[in-house]
Amino acid sequence: MPEAVKIFDTTLRDGEQSPGASLDAKQKVEVARALEALGVDAIEAGFPISSPGDFEAVRNVAKAVTRPIVAGLARCAKADIDIAWKALRPAGHPRLHLFLSTSPLHMQYKLKKSPEEVLRQAREMVKYARSLCKDVEFSPEDATRSDLPFLAQVVEAVIAAGAATVNIPDTVGYTTPGEFESIIQFLYKTVPRLKQITLSVHCHNDLGMATANSLAAVHAGARQVECTINGLGERAGNAALEEIVMAIKTRSKYYGVTTNIRTREIARVSRLVSTATGIIVQPNKAIVGANAFAHEAGIHQDGIIKQRLTYEIMDAKSIGLKENRLVLGKHSGRHALGKRLKELGYIQGAEELQKTFERFKELADKKKEIFDEDLLALVEENTAAPEEVFVLEHVQATSGLNMVPTAAVRLLKQGKPLCASATGDGPVDAVYKAIDRIVGQSHRLVSYSIQAITGGTDAQGEVTVQLAAYSRTLTGRGAHTDIIVASAKAYVNALNRMASLEKPLKPGGKKRLGLAAVAPAKKT
Ligand code: KIV
Ligand code: ZN
C-alpha cells in the first residue's frame, strides 16, 4: 500500500485571506463539514487572535467536525497560543500551528530580531505550545528565502522542542520546483530527525508554481501538503487542493504515494466554496474549471468518441462531475426530486425537501428542462443561508434605449411590506437603489457578476454580488430565469447576511480581543 500524503486544508484560514473572500460563521462550519466529507486530514480553521470572528469560527469548526485534525494559527507569542488553544479546546484532534519568520529580510525589517533571538523564541514557544497541546506544527515563515543552514538549525530546534510537524512555507511564491526539491533534500540530509516527524509544505502561487513546487517537495519526501479549495489564498493564492490530489492520483506511479481524499467530492466542495466566498472559478482552471473536461476541437472530439483516453487523462466522474443532462421537469414529483438530490450528494429532510420542491415547481413553470446544475443552484441557495430578515416579494424594472431605467421593489420585513422605486444607470442599478431606499442605507457594490447556469435562452442566470460592510465583504447569490430578479435576490441575500452578523464590526478594522500586550495580529 503506498504511503499517504496528508492533506492539510487551509481554505478557512489562508483561503479566506483571498481579497474579497469572507465567510461568516455558518458558512465556515458548512465548508468544514464538506471538507470532512472530502476526507482531508486536517482543517486549518482560522487565526483565533486576529478577530473575535476568527476565534468563534475556529471554535465552531472544532465542535462541528470529528475525524480531521482542527488547526488554529498562532504567532510565537504566549497570548496568541493561549487564545488559539482556547478556541481549539472542543476539537477531537486539536493542533496548534505556530509560525515565525526565518528569512534575513523578515527578521531584520518585520521582526527586528537577530537570528539567535528568533531561534530562541521558536524553541521556547514550541515548548510552551506543547505544554498545552500534544500536536504542534511549526512554520518558519518565508523559509524559501532563508539562509538554509540557519533554517536547518531552527527546524532541528523545534523538533527537539516537541513539534510533530514542520511546515516549510514558500510564503511569497518565490521558489521553483527544482530549487524547492533541493531545499527539502537538504533539510532531510542536515536534520536526520526530520524523518521521525512529518515534513509539510505550504506554497503560494505568485509565479504560478504553487502546485508544481508542492509536488516537487512530495517527490523529495514531504508527507503533508497545505493547500486550499480552488487555490484560494493570500494574493495569487495557495496550491489548489484539487490539483495536488488529482496529480498524485493520476501520476500515482511517478509519485508513488496516495491521499485519503474522496475525489468524487471535489466538484461539490469546489462549488460550495465558490458559492460561499463569491469567488468564481475561472473556466480554464485545472480540474474544477467549467472547461476542464470540455473538448472543443473537432479532432479531439473525434478522438474522445473513439477512445476517451486519447485526449483525457482523468475521468470527469472521478471528481464527481456528471453529464449536463436533463433530469427532471414540470411533471416530476417530490420523490423523484429527493432521489436525484440524493444522487447529487444532498440528503434533505422532509421539511427542507418540501421547500426545495416548491422552488423547483416555480422554476419548472418557467424552464422546461431542469438540469443537475439548476438543482444544485436551488439547494445551494439554502446552503448556510442567513436568516431572512428581508424577503423579496416583488421586483419590476424597465429599461431600454433612450429611456431612464426605473425599478419598483417590494420587500417584506417581518411580514410588513416595504416599497420603493428608483431610477438608475441601468435596471440593476435602479433595483439596488430602490432596495437601498427601503433599508434606509446605501451600500457599496464591490463586485457584480452573472453566469448562465446551463445553456439555452431559458437558462437561469446566477448573480453573485459582494457588498462592502463593516470593514468586510459580504457575498450574496441569487438565481432566476429573469436576470433582474436574480440580481435583486443576490442583493437581498447579501443584506440578510449583513443583518445576521451578530455584532457588526466597526468600520476601520476587525475588533480585537482584549489583548493589549500583543501587537495587533494582521492576517499573515
Ligand atoms: O504563507 C505562509 O507562510 C503562511 C504561514 C503562516 C504558514 O501562511
Ligand atoms: Zn500562506
XYZ file of C-alpha atoms and ligand atoms in Angstrom:
533
model
C 0.000 0.000 0.000
C 1.575 3.351 -0.973
C 2.163 5.870 1.778
C -0.498 8.592 2.153
C 0.413 12.250 1.844
C -1.639 14.149 4.418
C -3.834 16.890 3.017
C -3.937 19.918 5.303
C -6.662 22.215 4.046
C -6.275 25.904 4.819
C -9.240 27.246 2.817
C -10.775 28.635 6.001
C -7.559 30.417 7.036
C -5.171 31.270 4.178
C -8.005 30.836 1.651
C -10.134 33.324 3.490
C -7.261 35.790 3.141
C -8.085 35.993 -0.584
C -9.111 39.547 -1.346
C -12.901 39.631 -1.222
C -13.345 36.172 0.318
C -15.124 36.492 3.581
C -17.113 33.704 5.180
C -19.489 34.068 8.085
C -19.553 31.587 10.974
C -22.348 29.492 9.470
C -20.600 29.245 6.106
C -17.313 28.239 7.726
C -18.993 25.349 9.506
C -20.707 24.298 6.280
C -17.377 24.309 4.421
C -15.644 22.457 7.280
C -18.276 19.709 7.145
C -17.809 19.418 3.395
C -14.027 19.194 3.883
C -14.551 16.407 6.395
C -16.713 14.561 3.856
C -13.985 15.146 1.269
C -11.570 13.308 3.567
C -8.980 15.975 4.356
C -6.609 15.041 7.189
C -6.513 18.500 8.745
C -8.571 21.682 8.571
C -6.926 24.972 9.462
C -9.976 26.846 10.669
C -8.549 30.311 11.319
C -6.178 32.574 13.194
C -8.006 32.965 16.507
C -6.254 36.064 17.812
C -6.879 38.030 14.606
C -10.536 38.758 15.412
C -13.446 37.573 17.562
C -14.994 36.220 14.350
C -11.955 34.046 13.665
C -11.911 32.861 17.265
C -15.579 31.835 17.082
C -15.094 30.215 13.698
C -12.257 28.032 14.964
C -14.321 27.095 17.992
C -17.392 26.274 15.907
C -15.378 24.181 13.454
C -13.685 22.412 16.379
C -17.148 21.402 17.597
C -18.595 20.611 14.194
C -16.148 18.045 12.815
C -14.988 14.833 14.442
C -12.478 12.979 12.274
C -9.991 15.579 10.954
C -7.401 17.474 12.935
C -8.525 21.070 13.525
C -5.656 23.542 13.484
C -5.546 27.133 14.715
C -2.779 29.523 13.711
C -0.717 31.454 16.260
C 2.345 33.640 16.205
C 5.176 32.633 18.517
C 3.689 34.613 21.409
C 2.073 33.246 24.549
C -1.091 35.303 24.172
C -1.606 34.075 20.606
C -1.049 30.480 21.659
C -3.396 30.779 24.647
C -6.224 32.218 22.551
C -5.708 29.647 19.808
C -5.702 26.858 22.374
C -8.911 28.184 23.942
C -10.593 28.153 20.525
C -9.330 24.648 19.755
C -10.224 23.002 23.068
C -13.531 21.469 21.855
C -11.777 19.684 18.964
C -11.382 15.918 18.990
C -7.928 16.349 17.417
C -6.628 19.888 18.051
C -3.385 21.210 16.562
C -1.561 24.424 17.413
C 0.141 25.849 14.331
C 2.915 28.298 15.233
C 4.837 30.431 12.801
C 7.858 32.729 12.957
C 9.895 34.227 10.138
C 13.403 32.946 9.471
C 14.469 34.903 6.376
C 17.029 37.726 6.808
C 14.520 40.168 5.268
C 11.716 39.301 7.659
C 13.946 39.042 10.719
C 15.566 42.422 10.086
C 12.592 44.502 8.924
C 9.491 42.785 10.221
C 10.584 41.202 13.473
C 13.607 43.421 14.187
C 15.253 40.427 15.788
C 18.585 38.682 15.428
C 18.721 35.076 14.208
C 19.702 33.978 17.749
C 16.605 35.660 19.185
C 14.388 34.049 16.555
C 15.886 30.634 17.251
C 15.295 31.038 20.985
C 11.740 32.323 20.537
C 10.815 29.462 18.214
C 12.200 26.854 20.599
C 10.573 28.382 23.696
C 7.173 28.915 22.121
C 7.013 25.407 20.652
C 7.837 24.100 24.137
C 5.092 26.266 25.589
C 2.578 25.151 22.968
C 3.499 21.515 23.663
C 2.714 22.052 27.343
C -0.882 22.743 26.247
C -1.405 20.565 23.187
C 0.284 17.364 22.134
C 0.037 18.159 18.429
C 2.154 21.197 17.492
C 3.150 22.299 13.999
C 5.823 24.912 13.355
C 6.278 27.012 10.201
C 9.454 29.036 9.572
C 7.772 31.796 7.587
C 9.489 32.833 4.342
C 11.550 29.635 4.563
C 12.474 29.618 0.892
C 14.298 32.965 1.214
C 16.032 31.920 4.428
C 19.681 31.050 4.871
C 19.483 27.248 4.583
C 21.921 26.299 7.381
C 20.003 28.653 9.715
C 16.687 27.196 8.549
C 18.020 23.724 9.357
C 19.082 24.926 12.811
C 15.560 26.220 13.510
C 13.996 23.005 12.219
C 16.279 20.938 14.447
C 15.443 23.131 17.474
C 11.666 22.999 17.075
C 11.713 19.229 16.612
C 13.741 18.931 19.816
C 11.162 21.203 21.492
C 8.341 18.844 20.516
C 6.944 19.877 17.109
C 5.390 16.857 15.399
C 5.076 18.624 12.030
C 7.483 21.109 10.471
C 5.979 23.014 7.597
C 8.224 24.700 5.026
C 6.316 27.657 3.556
C 7.128 29.361 0.290
C 5.383 32.401 1.726
C 5.841 34.707 -1.247
C 5.673 32.116 -4.026
C 9.328 32.656 -4.923
C 10.808 29.204 -5.274
C 10.907 26.889 -8.294
C 10.242 23.135 -8.412
C 13.906 22.163 -8.824
C 15.072 24.548 -6.128
C 12.339 23.515 -3.679
C 13.113 19.833 -4.158
C 16.763 20.601 -3.312
C 15.734 22.565 -0.206
C 13.683 19.622 1.062
C 16.537 17.193 0.277
C 18.988 19.491 2.079
C 16.770 19.589 5.173
C 16.356 15.819 5.255
C 20.115 15.416 4.961
C 21.049 18.085 7.503
C 18.364 17.287 10.079
C 18.158 13.476 10.298
C 15.390 13.750 12.926
C 13.081 15.135 10.259
C 12.446 11.542 9.173
C 10.780 10.862 12.521
C 8.212 13.639 12.156
C 6.043 14.961 9.312
C 7.610 17.385 6.879
C 4.936 19.594 5.364
C 4.977 22.222 2.616
C 2.862 25.321 2.031
C 3.292 27.012 -1.346
C 1.919 30.261 -2.705
C 1.172 30.830 -6.344
C 2.741 34.209 -7.146
C 4.655 32.771 -10.099
C 2.023 30.149 -10.890
C 4.176 27.351 -9.468
C 2.439 26.511 -6.182
C 1.206 23.101 -7.293
C 4.448 22.201 -9.087
C 6.526 23.273 -6.080
C 4.371 21.289 -3.641
C 4.615 18.186 -5.808
C 8.392 18.570 -6.156
C 8.551 18.571 -2.363
C 6.405 15.427 -2.225
C 8.842 13.843 -4.641
C 11.637 14.739 -2.219
C 9.808 13.159 0.718
C 7.357 15.753 2.118
C 4.338 13.961 3.546
C 1.905 16.793 4.218
C 0.742 19.395 1.720
C -1.057 22.552 2.775
C -3.495 23.686 0.144
C -6.886 25.259 -0.477
C -10.006 24.531 -2.478
C -9.937 26.331 -5.846
C -6.433 27.575 -4.975
C -7.799 30.435 -2.868
C -5.371 32.280 -0.645
C -3.370 35.390 0.017
C -2.541 37.317 -3.224
C -2.336 34.806 -6.094
C -3.461 32.057 -3.750
C -2.152 28.770 -2.419
C -1.585 25.423 -4.092
C -5.004 24.104 -5.128
C -6.101 21.001 -3.230
C -7.829 19.525 -6.264
C -4.667 19.878 -8.377
C -2.387 18.292 -5.773
C -4.774 15.402 -5.158
C -5.539 14.682 -8.802
C -1.869 14.910 -9.788
C -0.971 12.389 -7.096
C -3.832 10.138 -8.227
C -3.292 10.484 -11.974
C 0.505 10.159 -11.744
C 0.475 7.610 -8.910
C 3.296 5.561 -10.418
C 5.529 8.608 -10.664
C 4.877 9.925 -7.151
C 4.422 6.516 -5.506
C 2.098 7.937 -2.858
C -1.621 8.333 -2.319
C -4.000 10.597 -0.347
C -7.083 9.972 1.786
C -9.258 12.251 -0.370
C -12.586 11.018 -1.755
C -12.049 12.599 -5.127
C -15.713 12.285 -6.130
C -16.487 15.041 -3.616
C -14.123 17.530 -5.283
C -16.577 19.183 -7.691
C -19.177 19.594 -4.978
C -16.797 21.179 -2.460
C -15.327 23.428 -5.147
C -18.769 24.711 -5.982
C -19.704 25.159 -2.339
C -16.555 27.201 -1.654
C -17.160 29.311 -4.739
C -20.776 29.928 -3.691
C -19.841 30.788 -0.129
C -16.911 33.083 -0.951
C -18.428 34.638 -4.055
C -15.176 33.924 -5.911
C -15.995 32.403 -9.252
C -13.718 29.655 -10.563
C -12.061 30.656 -13.841
C -13.362 28.472 -16.703
C -9.910 27.163 -17.624
C -8.947 26.322 -14.031
C -7.345 22.862 -13.837
C -9.659 20.108 -12.541
C -12.633 22.241 -11.464
C -12.964 24.889 -14.190
C -16.032 24.666 -16.421
C -13.789 23.848 -19.399
C -11.538 21.344 -17.641
C -13.313 18.419 -19.294
C -14.731 20.196 -22.349
C -13.411 19.366 -25.795
C -13.794 21.968 -28.495
C -11.504 20.887 -31.334
C -13.114 18.500 -33.805
C -10.071 16.237 -33.871
C -10.181 15.973 -30.084
C -13.923 15.285 -30.032
C -13.449 12.579 -32.618
C -10.627 11.047 -30.593
C -12.684 11.108 -27.383
C -15.591 9.354 -29.090
C -13.248 6.618 -30.335
C -11.357 6.241 -27.066
C -11.687 8.669 -24.132
C -8.041 8.249 -23.123
C -6.815 9.796 -26.387
C -7.405 13.284 -25.024
C -8.434 12.797 -21.381
C -6.011 11.905 -18.598
C -8.750 11.924 -15.947
C -12.348 10.830 -15.943
C -14.737 13.688 -15.095
C -16.669 11.246 -12.922
C -13.613 10.781 -10.700
C -14.110 14.325 -9.350
C -17.872 13.864 -9.073
C -18.947 15.517 -12.313
C -21.939 14.169 -14.108
C -23.155 14.819 -17.590
C -25.103 18.035 -18.017
C -28.223 16.083 -18.713
C -31.944 16.595 -18.336
C -33.074 15.085 -15.094
C -36.449 16.450 -14.146
C -39.286 18.543 -15.483
C -42.637 20.084 -14.672
C -44.322 16.754 -14.002
C -41.676 15.329 -11.731
C -42.760 14.670 -8.171
C -41.168 15.294 -4.796
C -39.933 11.728 -4.606
C -38.042 11.984 -7.908
C -36.556 15.300 -6.815
C -35.412 13.859 -3.458
C -33.894 10.849 -5.231
C -31.963 12.975 -7.699
C -30.722 15.316 -4.969
C -29.506 12.295 -3.024
C -27.596 11.114 -6.087
C -26.014 14.563 -6.238
C -24.941 14.242 -2.616
C -27.685 16.282 -0.918
C -29.820 14.411 1.582
C -32.725 16.604 2.657
C -35.194 16.059 5.492
C -38.954 16.167 4.754
C -39.401 19.850 5.598
C -36.333 21.019 3.688
C -37.246 18.859 0.706
C -40.751 20.337 0.665
C -39.267 23.859 0.467
C -36.880 22.830 -2.310
C -39.769 21.151 -4.112
C -41.870 24.329 -4.021
C -38.993 26.306 -5.526
C -38.384 23.536 -8.029
C -42.012 23.753 -9.184
C -41.756 27.517 -9.595
C -38.638 27.021 -11.692
C -40.188 24.198 -13.739
C -43.030 26.562 -14.658
C -40.517 28.899 -16.253
C -37.956 26.455 -17.541
C -38.928 23.270 -19.329
C -35.747 21.345 -18.759
C -34.258 21.158 -15.299
C -30.598 20.133 -15.272
C -28.409 19.000 -12.384
C -26.833 22.458 -12.301
C -30.278 24.019 -11.801
C -30.945 21.684 -8.905
C -27.569 22.498 -7.356
C -28.343 26.214 -7.583
C -31.701 25.586 -5.893
C -30.261 23.705 -2.936
C -27.229 25.923 -2.615
C -29.457 28.948 -2.239
C -30.316 27.388 1.100
C -26.758 26.405 1.942
C -25.694 28.261 5.060
C -28.478 30.707 4.178
C -28.745 33.661 6.506
C -31.956 34.260 8.388
C -34.377 36.005 6.007
C -34.791 39.421 7.572
C -35.871 40.779 4.200
C -37.883 38.728 1.735
C -38.032 39.839 -1.881
C -41.712 39.921 -2.807
C -41.838 41.922 -5.966
C -39.426 43.493 -8.388
C -40.091 45.213 -11.652
C -37.712 47.142 -13.871
C -37.989 48.916 -17.190
C -35.075 49.961 -19.326
C -34.168 50.469 -22.951
C -32.544 52.790 -25.435
C -33.348 56.477 -24.828
C -35.256 55.863 -21.625
C -34.446 56.222 -17.941
C -34.061 52.831 -16.239
C -36.647 52.637 -13.461
C -37.388 49.992 -10.859
C -40.014 49.261 -8.221
C -39.320 46.843 -5.389
C -41.374 45.411 -2.549
C -39.663 43.653 0.352
C -41.254 42.021 3.363
C -39.748 42.678 6.751
C -41.371 40.584 9.484
C -44.394 40.265 7.255
C -44.665 44.022 6.738
C -44.480 45.158 3.098
C -41.988 47.940 2.347
C -41.957 49.521 -1.113
C -39.750 51.932 -3.016
C -38.938 52.914 -6.538
C -35.826 54.481 -8.036
C -34.086 55.337 -11.260
C -30.527 54.352 -12.048
C -27.809 53.974 -14.664
C -29.300 50.662 -15.680
C -32.097 48.363 -14.473
C -29.896 46.608 -11.899
C -28.630 49.915 -10.537
C -32.239 51.143 -10.286
C -33.290 47.974 -8.420
C -30.369 48.296 -5.983
C -31.138 51.959 -5.353
C -34.772 51.076 -4.644
C -33.688 48.356 -2.200
C -31.276 50.781 -0.501
C -34.160 53.214 -0.100
C -36.229 50.537 1.601
C -33.499 49.508 4.020
C -32.543 53.153 4.620
C -28.851 52.748 3.797
C -26.789 52.739 0.646
C -24.224 50.031 0.093
C -21.026 49.931 -1.903
C -21.173 47.233 -4.523
C -17.666 45.752 -4.627
C -18.381 43.304 -7.406
C -21.231 42.008 -9.521
C -21.041 39.004 -11.803
C -23.518 36.914 -13.709
C -23.234 33.450 -15.182
C -25.684 31.289 -17.076
C -26.142 28.087 -15.090
C -26.851 25.978 -18.162
C -27.112 26.612 -21.878
C -30.178 27.908 -23.723
C -32.059 31.187 -23.679
C -34.307 29.972 -20.856
C -31.254 29.224 -18.678
C -31.153 30.563 -15.144
C -28.783 33.429 -14.538
C -26.806 33.182 -11.352
C -25.775 36.520 -9.929
C -23.033 36.953 -7.322
C -22.595 40.278 -5.577
C -20.146 41.464 -2.991
C -21.079 44.382 -0.753
C -18.682 46.287 1.485
C -19.922 46.392 5.055
C -18.333 46.763 8.475
C -14.809 46.501 7.061
C -15.533 43.185 5.438
C -17.028 41.991 2.205
C -20.320 40.156 2.208
C -21.353 37.885 -0.585
C -24.862 37.289 -1.878
C -26.101 34.970 -4.587
C -29.366 34.601 -6.408
C -30.500 32.528 -9.351
C -33.531 33.026 -11.557
C -34.564 32.776 -15.174
C -35.019 36.571 -15.091
C -31.639 38.171 -14.510
C -33.137 41.278 -12.890
C -34.872 39.065 -10.332
C -31.623 37.083 -9.857
C -29.787 40.389 -9.298
C -32.349 41.524 -6.716
C -32.238 38.144 -4.958
C -28.424 38.261 -4.736
C -28.516 41.777 -3.244
C -31.183 40.860 -0.697
C -29.240 37.692 0.168
C -26.151 39.806 0.934
C -28.244 42.234 3.025
C -29.691 39.342 5.007
C -26.174 38.074 5.615
C -25.239 41.531 6.823
C -28.264 41.684 9.106
C -27.413 38.308 10.570
C -23.948 39.407 11.704
C -24.256 39.095 15.440
C -22.119 42.074 16.387
C -21.295 44.246 13.443
C -17.655 45.254 13.479
C -16.981 48.950 13.307
C -15.706 50.398 10.070
C -11.934 50.639 10.043
C -10.827 47.248 11.198
C -11.607 43.968 12.813
C -12.378 44.257 16.505
C -9.629 42.619 18.517
C -9.856 40.532 21.604
C -8.695 42.396 24.688
C -5.020 41.572 24.448
C -3.170 44.802 24.948
C 0.155 43.040 25.391
C 0.331 41.776 21.839
C 0.772 43.815 18.681
C -2.381 43.713 16.526
C -2.462 40.497 14.580
C -2.674 41.013 10.878
C -3.673 38.335 8.525
C -0.316 36.754 7.704
O 2.395 31.621 3.715
C 2.792 31.400 4.877
O 3.975 31.485 5.198
C 1.781 31.061 5.863
C 2.288 30.525 7.170
C 1.537 31.107 8.313
C 2.253 29.041 7.162
O 0.613 31.129 5.590
Zn 0.317 31.123 3.375
